[in-house]
Tab-separated table of C-alpha atoms and ligand atoms in Angstrom:
chain	number	residue	atom	x	y	z
A	375	MET	CA	94.635	79.515	106.413
A	376	LEU	CA	95.324	82.658	104.177
A	377	SER	CA	99.162	82.839	103.096
A	378	ILE	CA	100.812	85.810	101.575
A	379	TYR	CA	104.181	86.130	99.654
A	380	ASN	CA	105.796	89.089	101.502
A	381	THR	CA	108.375	90.579	99.453
A	382	LEU	CA	110.498	91.468	102.780
A	383	THR	CA	111.126	87.692	103.892
A	384	LYS	CA	110.867	86.296	100.025
A	385	ARG	CA	108.528	83.611	100.834
A	386	LYS	CA	104.917	82.815	101.757
A	387	GLU	CA	103.864	83.405	105.176
A	388	GLU	CA	100.653	82.756	107.195
A	389	PHE	CA	98.790	86.149	107.490
A	390	LYS	CA	98.641	86.989	111.035
A	391	PRO	CA	97.144	90.308	111.567
A	392	ILE	CA	98.152	92.461	114.263
A	393	ASN	CA	94.380	93.108	115.241
A	394	PRO	CA	92.070	91.100	113.659
A	395	ALA	CA	89.332	93.285	114.260
A	396	SER	CA	90.836	95.777	111.996
A	397	ILE	CA	93.642	95.139	109.196
A	398	SER	CA	95.675	98.400	108.335
A	399	MET	CA	96.515	98.226	104.487
A	400	TYR	CA	98.317	101.121	103.030
A	401	VAL	CA	98.567	101.049	98.785
A	402	CYS	CA	100.633	103.949	97.053
A	403	GLY	CA	98.378	105.875	95.018
A	404	PRO	CA	98.563	107.844	92.213
A	405	THR	CA	100.533	110.801	91.337
A	406	VAL	CA	97.959	113.301	90.211
A	407	TYR	CA	99.341	114.977	86.742
A	408	ASP	CA	97.260	112.966	84.404
A	409	TYR	CA	94.550	110.397	83.781
A	410	PHE	CA	95.900	107.054	85.126
A	411	HIS	CA	96.596	104.345	82.558
A	412	ILE	CA	95.864	100.902	82.499
A	413	GLY	CA	98.954	99.624	83.987
A	414	ASN	CA	98.264	101.935	87.079
A	415	ALA	CA	94.588	100.313	86.823
A	416	ARG	CA	96.201	96.714	87.348
A	417	SER	CA	97.707	97.950	90.538
A	418	PHE	CA	94.610	99.236	91.799
A	419	ILE	CA	92.270	96.564	90.920
A	420	MET	CA	94.321	93.952	92.364
A	421	ALA	CA	94.969	95.679	95.710
A	422	ASP	CA	91.055	96.170	95.530
A	423	VAL	CA	90.678	92.469	94.825
A	424	ILE	CA	92.665	91.709	98.012
A	425	ARG	CA	90.921	94.056	100.131
A	426	ARG	CA	87.787	92.485	98.861
A	427	TYR	CA	88.787	88.965	99.772
A	428	LEU	CA	90.152	89.950	103.427
A	429	GLU	CA	86.610	91.280	104.017
A	430	PHE	CA	84.990	88.006	102.614
A	431	LYS	CA	87.048	86.442	105.224
A	432	GLY	CA	85.392	88.585	107.808
A	433	PHE	CA	88.079	90.946	108.528
A	434	SER	CA	87.262	94.600	108.795
A	435	VAL	CA	89.990	96.289	106.610
A	436	LYS	CA	91.265	100.116	107.272
A	437	TYR	CA	92.287	100.968	103.628
A	438	VAL	CA	94.449	103.974	103.026
A	439	MET	CA	95.692	105.120	99.527
A	440	ASN	CA	97.622	108.154	99.192
A	441	LEU	CA	97.387	110.899	96.728
A	442	THR	CA	100.666	112.494	95.818
A	443	ASP	CA	99.606	115.723	94.665
A	444	VAL	CA	102.777	117.600	95.229
A	445	ASP	CA	105.675	116.171	93.117
A	446	ASP	CA	108.144	117.200	89.988
A	447	LYS	CA	105.600	115.795	87.263
A	448	ILE	CA	102.924	117.990	88.634
A	449	ILE	CA	105.039	121.374	88.801
A	450	LYS	CA	106.170	120.408	85.157
A	451	LYS	CA	102.764	119.849	83.599
A	452	SER	CA	101.804	123.172	85.409
A	453	LEU	CA	104.658	125.095	83.841
A	454	GLN	CA	103.676	123.524	80.671
A	455	GLU	CA	99.895	124.375	80.608
A	456	LYS	CA	100.604	127.694	82.459
A	457	LYS	CA	98.224	127.001	85.241
A	458	GLU	CA	98.710	126.549	88.849
A	459	THR	CA	99.849	123.245	90.425
A	460	LYS	CA	96.558	123.020	92.664
A	461	PHE	CA	94.768	123.675	89.607
A	462	ILE	CA	96.252	120.485	87.894
A	463	SER	CA	95.978	118.293	91.120
A	464	GLU	CA	92.514	118.809	91.892
A	465	ASN	CA	91.700	118.197	88.260
A	466	TYR	CA	93.299	115.009	88.421
A	467	VAL	CA	92.167	113.875	91.607
A	468	GLU	CA	88.559	114.288	90.651
A	469	ALA	CA	89.192	112.278	87.221
A	470	PHE	CA	90.989	109.626	89.687
A	471	PHE	CA	87.692	109.190	91.667
A	472	GLU	CA	85.569	109.253	88.390
A	473	ASP	CA	87.704	106.342	87.161
A	474	ILE	CA	87.928	104.156	89.996
A	475	HIS	CA	84.122	104.553	90.335
A	476	LYS	CA	83.679	103.633	86.775
A	477	LEU	CA	86.465	100.417	87.462
A	478	LYS	CA	84.271	99.289	90.256
A	479	ILE	CA	87.074	99.855	92.714
A	480	LYS	CA	85.430	100.195	96.655
A	481	PRO	CA	86.923	103.580	97.747
A	482	ALA	CA	89.531	103.726	100.494
A	483	ASN	CA	88.591	104.572	103.921
A	484	ILE	CA	91.136	107.886	103.440
A	485	TYR	CA	92.717	109.382	100.471
A	486	PRO	CA	95.392	111.475	102.361
A	487	LYS	CA	97.079	114.038	100.225
A	488	ALA	CA	100.619	114.920	100.732
A	489	THR	CA	99.587	118.704	100.550
A	490	GLU	CA	97.269	118.525	103.761
A	491	HIS	CA	100.115	116.561	105.761
A	492	MET	CA	102.817	119.039	105.681
A	493	ASP	CA	102.967	119.392	109.554
A	494	ASP	CA	103.493	115.441	110.122
A	495	ILE	CA	105.964	115.395	107.205
A	496	VAL	CA	108.016	118.108	108.778
A	497	LYS	CA	108.031	116.822	112.142
A	498	LEU	CA	109.319	113.363	110.587
A	499	ILE	CA	112.367	114.823	108.944
A	500	GLU	CA	113.001	116.799	112.100
A	501	GLU	CA	113.014	113.656	114.060
A	502	LEU	CA	115.081	112.054	111.310
A	503	GLU	CA	117.617	114.676	111.590
A	504	ALA	CA	117.377	114.904	115.525
A	505	LYS	CA	118.499	111.154	115.263
A	506	HIS	CA	121.162	112.049	112.605
A	507	PHE	CA	119.440	110.090	109.632
A	508	ALA	CA	119.126	113.543	107.943
A	509	TYR	CA	121.579	116.329	106.995
A	510	ASN	CA	120.686	119.847	105.377
A	511	ILE	CA	122.450	121.219	102.715
A	512	ASN	CA	121.554	124.798	102.089
A	513	GLY	CA	117.895	124.079	102.480
A	514	ASN	CA	117.793	120.496	100.708
A	515	VAL	CA	117.594	117.873	103.349
A	516	PHE	CA	118.845	114.194	102.437
A	517	TYR	CA	118.313	110.889	104.468
A	518	ASP	CA	121.815	109.317	104.836
A	519	VAL	CA	121.548	105.854	103.684
A	520	SER	CA	124.678	104.770	105.208
A	521	LYS	CA	123.535	105.277	108.719
A	522	PHE	CA	120.628	102.810	108.146
A	523	LYS	CA	122.285	99.331	108.647
A	524	ASP	CA	119.050	97.437	107.358
A	525	TYR	CA	119.249	99.416	104.395
A	526	GLY	CA	118.434	97.171	101.138
A	527	LYS	CA	116.364	94.466	102.958
A	528	LEU	CA	113.346	94.775	100.964
A	529	SER	CA	115.015	94.941	97.663
A	530	GLY	CA	117.451	92.538	98.352
A	531	LYS	CA	120.121	95.283	97.464
A	532	LYS	CA	123.357	95.864	98.745
A	533	ILE	CA	124.457	99.682	99.411
A	534	ASN	CA	127.927	99.148	97.639
A	535	GLU	CA	126.392	97.439	94.703
A	536	LEU	CA	123.686	100.113	94.119
A	537	GLU	CA	124.379	102.693	91.364
A	538	SER	CA	122.324	105.513	90.676
A	539	GLY	CA	119.362	104.266	88.947
A	540	SER	CA	116.248	105.379	87.001
A	541	ARG	CA	114.209	106.809	89.737
A	542	ILE	CA	117.125	107.955	92.213
A	543	GLU	CA	117.820	111.409	91.625
A	544	ILE	CA	121.514	112.526	90.872
A	545	ASN	CA	122.675	115.515	92.759
A	546	GLU	CA	125.992	116.588	93.334
A	547	GLU	CA	125.273	118.053	96.816
A	548	LYS	CA	124.517	114.573	98.362
A	549	LYS	CA	127.318	112.546	100.375
A	550	ASN	CA	126.269	109.612	98.682
A	551	PRO	CA	124.264	108.917	95.337
A	552	LEU	CA	121.798	106.710	97.009
A	553	ASP	CA	121.113	109.240	99.566
A	554	PHE	CA	117.571	110.912	98.797
A	555	SER	CA	115.426	113.967	99.127
A	556	LEU	CA	113.302	114.520	102.433
A	557	TRP	CA	113.005	118.199	101.619
A	558	LYS	CA	113.732	120.170	98.366
A	559	LYS	CA	114.560	123.684	98.471
A	560	ALA	CA	111.893	125.698	96.609
A	561	LYS	CA	112.856	127.199	93.420
A	562	ILE	CA	111.639	130.237	91.465
A	563	GLY	CA	108.030	129.712	90.324
A	564	GLU	CA	107.635	126.337	92.656
A	565	PRO	CA	104.815	125.980	95.456
A	566	TYR	CA	106.301	126.015	98.473
A	567	TRP	CA	105.874	125.420	102.278
A	568	ASN	CA	107.492	126.828	105.318
A	569	SER	CA	109.832	124.637	107.305
A	570	PRO	CA	112.733	124.536	109.684
A	571	TRP	CA	114.951	124.433	106.636
A	572	GLY	CA	113.241	127.318	104.708
A	573	ASN	CA	110.569	127.224	101.730
A	574	GLY	CA	110.404	124.153	99.865
A	575	ARG	CA	108.425	120.808	99.706
A	576	PRO	CA	109.047	117.244	100.702
A	577	GLY	CA	110.430	114.369	98.751
A	578	TRP	CA	107.911	111.536	97.724
A	579	HIS	CA	109.169	108.657	99.919
A	580	ILE	CA	108.850	110.723	102.980
A	581	GLU	CA	105.114	111.505	102.172
A	582	CYS	CA	104.192	107.909	102.454
A	583	SER	CA	106.093	107.071	105.536
A	584	ALA	CA	104.345	110.352	107.448
A	585	MET	CA	100.901	109.629	106.087
A	586	SER	CA	100.926	105.847	106.746
A	587	CYS	CA	101.844	106.477	110.215
A	588	LYS	CA	99.488	109.079	110.970
A	589	HIS	CA	96.404	106.821	109.505
A	590	LEU	CA	97.613	103.259	110.612
A	591	GLY	CA	100.322	103.530	113.362
A	592	LYS	CA	104.062	102.926	113.505
A	593	THR	CA	103.442	99.328	112.304
A	594	PHE	CA	100.686	98.169	110.213
A	595	ASP	CA	99.714	94.929	108.364
A	596	ILE	CA	100.073	95.308	104.799
A	597	HIS	CA	101.530	97.611	102.156
A	598	ALA	CA	101.187	97.501	98.578
A	599	GLY	CA	102.103	98.723	95.386
A	600	GLY	CA	103.661	97.763	91.968
A	601	ASN	CA	106.846	96.152	91.553
A	602	ASP	CA	108.845	99.132	90.335
A	603	LEU	CA	107.972	100.824	93.780
A	604	ILE	CA	110.249	98.183	95.425
A	605	PHE	CA	113.123	100.066	94.976
A	606	PRO	CA	113.931	102.977	95.936
A	607	HIS	CA	110.476	104.110	96.906
A	608	HIS	CA	109.662	101.081	99.420
A	609	GLU	CA	113.059	100.721	100.446
A	610	ASN	CA	113.407	104.279	101.472
A	611	GLU	CA	109.692	103.916	103.253
A	612	ILE	CA	111.349	101.460	105.536
A	613	ALA	CA	114.573	103.315	106.110
A	614	GLN	CA	112.475	106.432	107.235
A	615	SER	CA	110.064	105.089	109.236
A	616	GLU	CA	112.104	102.551	111.001
A	617	ALA	CA	114.832	105.048	111.868
A	618	ALA	CA	112.430	107.526	113.319
A	619	ASN	CA	110.264	104.913	114.902
A	620	ASP	CA	112.587	102.150	116.290
A	621	LYS	CA	109.463	99.761	115.189
A	622	LYS	CA	109.143	97.454	112.182
A	623	PHE	CA	107.311	99.418	109.590
A	624	VAL	CA	105.148	96.752	107.628
A	625	ASN	CA	104.543	93.106	108.183
A	626	TYR	CA	103.552	91.944	104.689
A	627	TRP	CA	105.158	93.744	101.728
A	628	ILE	CA	102.722	92.950	98.490
A	629	HIS	CA	103.868	93.853	94.812
A	630	PHE	CA	101.945	93.674	91.722
A	631	GLY	CA	103.669	92.337	88.703
A	632	PHE	CA	104.036	94.695	85.737
A	633	LEU	CA	101.301	95.669	82.739
A	634	ASN	CA	103.422	95.517	79.897
A	635	ILE	CA	102.420	96.271	76.231
A	636	ASN	CA	104.187	94.323	73.299
A	637	GLU	CA	106.571	93.099	76.269
A	638	GLU	CA	107.458	96.276	77.461
A	639	LYS	CA	106.440	98.041	80.611
A	640	MET	CA	103.478	100.486	80.161
A	641	SER	CA	104.196	103.883	81.688
A	642	LYS	CA	103.749	107.646	81.025
A	643	SER	CA	107.373	108.035	80.636
A	644	LEU	CA	107.611	105.879	77.639
A	645	GLY	CA	104.453	107.058	75.980
A	646	ASN	CA	103.181	103.642	75.214
A	647	PHE	CA	100.023	103.603	77.568
A	648	PHE	CA	96.331	103.698	77.310
A	649	THR	CA	94.113	105.428	79.873
A	650	ALA	CA	91.762	103.565	81.922
A	651	ARG	CA	89.131	105.876	80.942
A	652	ASP	CA	89.823	105.606	77.222
A	653	ILE	CA	89.469	101.753	77.551
A	654	LEU	CA	86.367	101.903	79.524
A	655	LYS	CA	84.695	103.653	76.434
A	656	LYS	CA	85.178	100.599	74.583
A	657	TYR	CA	85.075	97.649	77.374
A	658	SER	CA	83.379	97.211	80.478
A	659	ALA	CA	84.874	97.254	83.809
A	660	GLU	CA	83.918	93.774	84.161
A	661	ALA	CA	86.187	92.967	81.509
A	662	ILE	CA	88.955	94.766	82.498
A	663	ARG	CA	88.903	93.719	85.983
A	664	LEU	CA	88.302	89.862	84.796
A	665	SER	CA	91.397	89.968	82.230
A	666	PHE	CA	93.438	91.055	85.528
A	667	ILE	CA	91.992	88.633	87.667
A	668	GLN	CA	92.714	86.121	85.120
A	669	THR	CA	96.452	86.461	85.793
A	670	HIS	CA	98.289	86.028	89.202
A	671	TYR	CA	98.802	89.678	90.430
A	672	ALA	CA	102.787	88.902	90.998
A	673	GLY	CA	103.543	88.140	87.622
A	674	PRO	CA	103.726	90.230	84.401
A	675	LEU	CA	100.509	91.004	82.198
A	676	ASN	CA	100.792	91.387	78.449
A	677	PHE	CA	97.866	93.729	77.711
A	678	SER	CA	96.114	93.597	74.512
A	679	GLU	CA	92.673	94.160	73.053
A	680	ASP	CA	92.230	90.603	72.390
A	681	LEU	CA	92.732	89.900	76.052
A	682	LEU	CA	89.763	92.372	76.775
A	683	ALA	CA	87.515	91.237	74.072
A	684	SER	CA	87.627	87.367	75.304
A	685	SER	CA	87.266	88.302	79.009
A	686	GLU	CA	83.970	90.240	77.507
A	687	LYS	CA	82.850	87.218	75.815
A	688	GLY	CA	83.887	84.741	79.076
A	689	LEU	CA	81.615	87.265	81.134
A	690	GLU	CA	78.645	86.411	78.722
A	691	LYS	CA	78.349	83.254	80.404
A	692	LEU	CA	77.851	84.847	83.595
A	693	LYS	CA	75.699	87.427	82.524
A	694	ASN	CA	73.413	85.009	81.187
A	695	LEU	CA	73.450	83.262	84.216
A	696	ALA	CA	72.527	86.313	86.355
A	697	VAL	CA	69.765	87.063	83.942
A	698	ARG	CA	68.133	83.531	84.461
A	699	ILE	CA	68.403	83.932	88.078
A	700	MET	CA	66.534	87.175	87.898
A	701	GLU	CA	64.192	85.799	85.726
A	702	GLU	CA	63.348	82.811	87.579
A	703	LEU	CA	63.237	84.406	90.908
A	704	ASN	CA	60.604	86.936	89.546
A	705	THR	CA	58.082	84.124	89.236
A	706	GLN	CA	56.837	82.408	92.088
A	707	ASN	CA	58.047	78.746	92.563
A	708	ASN	CA	58.433	77.730	96.017
A	709	SER	CA	57.273	74.057	95.354
A	710	GLY	CA	59.526	73.036	92.760
A	711	ILE	CA	62.517	70.702	93.420
A	712	ILE	CA	66.210	71.533	94.779
A	713	PRO	CA	68.405	69.411	92.483
A	714	ALA	CA	71.308	67.849	94.466
A	715	PHE	CA	74.269	70.245	93.834
A	716	ASP	CA	77.275	70.502	96.467
A	717	PHE	CA	77.774	74.486	96.796
A	718	GLN	CA	80.256	73.972	99.569
A	719	TYR	CA	82.642	72.155	97.317
A	720	TYR	CA	83.002	75.274	94.952
A	721	GLU	CA	83.029	77.778	97.733
A	722	ASP	CA	85.952	75.742	99.513
A	723	ASN	CA	87.731	75.579	96.163
A	724	PHE	CA	87.384	79.512	95.784
A	725	ILE	CA	88.714	79.871	99.331
A	726	SER	CA	91.547	77.371	98.890
A	727	ALA	CA	92.701	79.246	95.613
A	728	MET	CA	92.362	82.580	97.179
A	729	ASP	CA	93.897	81.612	100.564
A	730	ASP	CA	97.171	80.607	98.484
A	731	ASN	CA	98.590	84.136	98.092
A	732	PHE	CA	95.534	85.140	96.264
A	733	ASN	CA	95.369	82.731	93.382
A	734	SER	CA	92.720	84.825	91.596
A	735	PRO	CA	93.230	82.804	87.972
A	736	GLN	CA	92.441	79.767	89.723
A	737	ALA	CA	89.764	81.096	92.067
A	738	SER	CA	88.237	82.414	88.592
A	739	ALA	CA	88.352	79.180	87.136
A	740	VAL	CA	86.321	77.734	89.967
A	741	ILE	CA	83.623	80.292	89.079
A	742	PHE	CA	83.449	78.989	85.753
A	743	ASP	CA	83.653	75.619	86.438
A	744	PHE	CA	80.479	76.319	88.727
A	745	ILE	CA	78.620	78.357	85.815
A	746	ARG	CA	79.144	75.224	83.653
A	747	ASP	CA	78.384	72.591	86.317
A	748	ILE	CA	74.674	74.634	87.385
A	749	ASN	CA	74.031	75.328	83.469
A	750	ARG	CA	74.103	71.572	83.357
A	751	ILE	CA	71.829	71.121	86.187
A	752	LEU	CA	69.609	73.773	84.997
A	753	ALA	CA	69.294	72.093	81.501
A	754	GLU	CA	68.339	68.536	83.022
A	755	ASN	CA	65.753	69.324	85.389
A	756	ASN	CA	62.572	71.175	85.214
A	757	ASN	CA	60.315	72.813	87.653
A	758	ILE	CA	63.432	73.935	90.064
A	759	SER	CA	62.521	75.774	93.395
A	760	ASN	CA	63.556	79.737	93.860
A	761	GLU	CA	65.311	78.268	96.795
A	762	PHE	CA	67.732	76.679	94.387
A	763	TYR	CA	68.276	79.832	92.057
A	764	GLN	CA	68.662	81.773	95.522
A	765	LEU	CA	71.549	79.851	96.238
A	766	ILE	CA	73.132	79.974	93.137
A	767	LYS	CA	72.668	83.718	93.327
A	768	SER	CA	74.362	84.010	96.858
A	769	PHE	CA	77.224	82.022	95.598
A	770	LEU	CA	77.861	84.276	92.963
A	771	GLU	CA	77.205	87.169	95.169
A	772	LYS	CA	79.792	86.101	97.305
A	773	THR	CA	82.524	85.305	95.019
A	774	ALA	CA	81.828	87.169	91.450
A	775	VAL	CA	80.034	90.174	92.940
A	776	GLY	CA	81.899	90.211	96.364
A	777	VAL	CA	85.404	89.351	95.886
A	778	PHE	CA	85.889	90.046	92.123
A	779	GLY	CA	83.587	92.845	91.357
A	780	ILE	CA	82.696	91.326	87.752
A	781	LEU	CA	79.216	91.028	88.034
A	782	ASP	CA	76.399	93.338	89.358
A	783	PHE	CA	73.157	91.867	90.071
A	784	SER	CA	71.471	95.524	90.199
A	785	ASP	CA	72.349	95.883	86.363
A	786	TYR	CA	69.534	93.576	85.841
A	787	SER	CA	67.147	95.333	88.444
A	788	THR	CA	65.599	97.453	85.664
A	789	LEU	CA	65.032	94.214	83.943
A	790	ASN	CA	63.968	92.879	87.156
A	791	SER	CA	61.300	95.773	88.102
A	792	VAL	CA	59.905	95.992	84.526
A	793	MET	CA	59.202	91.924	84.861
A	794	LEU	CA	57.901	92.320	88.431
A	795	GLU	CA	55.615	95.207	87.330
A	796	ASP	CA	54.330	93.124	84.422
A	797	SER	CA	53.822	90.079	86.638
A	798	LEU	CA	51.884	92.442	89.328
A	799	ILE	CA	49.315	94.097	86.418
A	800	LYS	CA	48.783	90.473	84.972
A	801	PHE	CA	47.682	89.357	88.527
A	802	LEU	CA	45.429	92.321	89.064
A	803	VAL	CA	43.937	91.596	85.512
A	804	ASN	CA	42.943	88.265	86.760
A	805	LEU	CA	41.870	88.966	90.034
A	806	ARG	CA	39.474	91.580	88.281
A	807	ILE	CA	38.673	88.791	85.691
A	808	GLU	CA	37.707	86.672	88.770
A	809	ALA	CA	35.402	89.291	90.347
A	810	LYS	CA	33.569	89.964	87.293
A	811	ARG	CA	32.983	86.294	86.969
A	812	GLU	CA	31.572	86.384	90.582
A	813	LYS	CA	29.420	89.450	89.543
A	814	ASN	CA	31.660	91.389	92.044
A	815	PHE	CA	31.599	94.375	89.740
A	816	ALA	CA	32.450	96.908	92.608
A	817	LEU	CA	35.913	95.229	93.085
A	818	SER	CA	36.544	94.850	89.163
A	819	ASP	CA	35.835	98.300	88.911
A	820	LYS	CA	37.922	99.779	91.695
A	821	ILE	CA	40.745	97.436	90.163
A	822	ARG	CA	40.393	99.084	86.973
A	823	ASP	CA	40.063	102.551	88.134
A	824	GLY	CA	42.842	101.809	90.446
A	825	LEU	CA	45.230	101.035	87.707
A	826	LYS	CA	43.946	103.889	85.622
A	827	GLU	CA	45.110	106.052	88.237
A	828	LEU	CA	48.762	104.472	88.218
A	829	GLY	CA	48.828	104.913	84.218
A	830	ILE	CA	47.669	101.592	83.078
A	831	THR	CA	44.576	101.150	81.151
A	832	LEU	CA	42.527	98.032	80.519
A	833	GLN	CA	41.090	97.325	77.313
A	834	ASP	CA	38.341	94.511	77.331
A	835	SER	CA	37.548	92.451	74.330
A	836	LYS	CA	35.180	89.433	73.745
A	837	ASP	CA	37.518	86.931	75.680
A	838	LYS	CA	40.335	88.645	76.952
A	839	THR	CA	41.682	91.838	78.773
A	840	SER	CA	44.615	93.642	77.550
A	841	TYR	CA	46.600	96.509	79.110
A	842	LYS	CA	48.667	99.592	77.959
A	843	LYS	CA	51.180	101.296	80.602
A	844	TYR	CA	51.533	104.780	80.759
A	845	ASN	CA	48.763	106.154	78.900
A	846	LEU	CA	49.346	109.941	78.636
A	847	ASN	CA	45.555	110.842	78.620
A	848	ILE	CA	45.659	109.951	82.017
B	192	AMP	P1	102.505	106.274	89.770
B	192	AMP	O1	101.165	107.219	89.304
B	192	AMP	O2	103.300	105.993	88.447
B	192	AMP	O3	103.264	106.372	91.108
B	192	AMP	O4	101.679	104.816	89.907
B	192	AMP	C1	100.715	104.391	90.773
B	192	AMP	C2	100.841	102.970	90.891
B	192	AMP	O5	100.485	102.050	89.796
B	192	AMP	C3	101.811	102.391	91.728
B	192	AMP	O6	101.520	101.410	92.406
B	192	AMP	C4	102.796	102.006	90.656
B	192	AMP	O7	103.859	100.900	90.667
B	192	AMP	C5	101.584	101.293	89.864
B	192	AMP	N1	102.116	101.042	88.538
B	192	AMP	C6	102.475	101.968	87.483
B	192	AMP	N2	102.667	101.626	86.376
B	192	AMP	C7	102.218	100.121	86.254
B	192	AMP	C8	102.201	99.468	85.273
B	192	AMP	N3	102.587	99.449	84.116
B	192	AMP	N4	101.610	97.944	85.596
B	192	AMP	C9	101.473	98.028	86.905
B	192	AMP	N5	101.599	98.749	87.978
B	192	AMP	C10	101.947	100.094	87.478
B	193	ZN	ZN1	104.232	105.368	98.651
């Protein structure tokens, strides 16, 4: 049974999907005005691990990650760089895709962009206005927080205790400092869209309410994002969506702990960040992923290069085993022994760790225990059948490859194909020796000529035949 800690109810709950045939999951994506940093990467990677685990459990997941491509920060950057906002956002959307690919993050099914959902956004604001949850002051439309009786239910904050904080905009026009922008009137030089309230652009929170509803429906299973989004972003999404739709918005809210540097949160505004792309120049995606996986997603994680270096070292054990498996599987051995080993025990432990609110540190410890125990078996036994190596490979394929993305057997496929090629050549060379011994010179010449056509020349000496690959004289 999978249980998930739900920020909304503040307890672990059994996961009961709305439709087990297709789980709906929405993750708040990047604001595309810069390369994303390694803190953002933590949230994206842990969301990816959760999605992969749901798939491991046999669910099909409809995974949506939005791209905020209209925002104050994008406008600021466009003014600084004297380039159009569209140029800035498109450039960083492309960079985002490159980076998540390098981080081995599975692509979402849909990446909705705010600029491509203006009609849905405007319609949602109109609905809120019609229901008196929104008011318009000179082309600026605000959400009236006092009208939504459940305001604060996600963050546990009470309206009267709240004050204007870091991500709350101060604006004298608002009735209440907590009221937030649904539609912002265009200022000179800013990009704008037409609306019933005049030219302007949407607020950040309404984008996610409109796009999640459009792609996943009025109520969906899982909504995730970093801790900083609980308030006000997700609180406001609930207020908007539930006021408009009269339905529960999201069943399970998952929030990722912050990645800190020197015990301080990593953020662009504090300037204490490393971009994922810079870190990837020095460390592998697998080491980055393992560093995050070895800390529970909900807690803080103090980032350091030592952490990455030690993950890189830990991965050596996994890689060595993978190389060994690939080497062994390249040689024919179906008659060897199958040592006694309880694969199911490790798989059950992996599952029970992950089922417990995605306890990836414990689940990764199961993989490393597995490696240690398998290595002992391999050291103690000779002449092990391929079937056993295949069992090791399939355990790792499900867990380290499939759920964690910290291993990729195809990295060893070059090694694999070179070794396979050599084995095939040797096989043909021996066949030719046999043919010659039996005085079947027609066949032995055929083998030699056939290999030559493939760029492999054979050189016979007195007692052995050697070969040269890719002889350019051919
Ligand atoms: P942003 O582009 O700032 O809207 O952030 C994109 C995602 O990364 C959101 O889910 C944020 O909550 C998350 N995030 C931002 N900074 C950090 C951090 N230091 N550690 C973990 N997640 C973060
Ligand atoms: Zn969002």
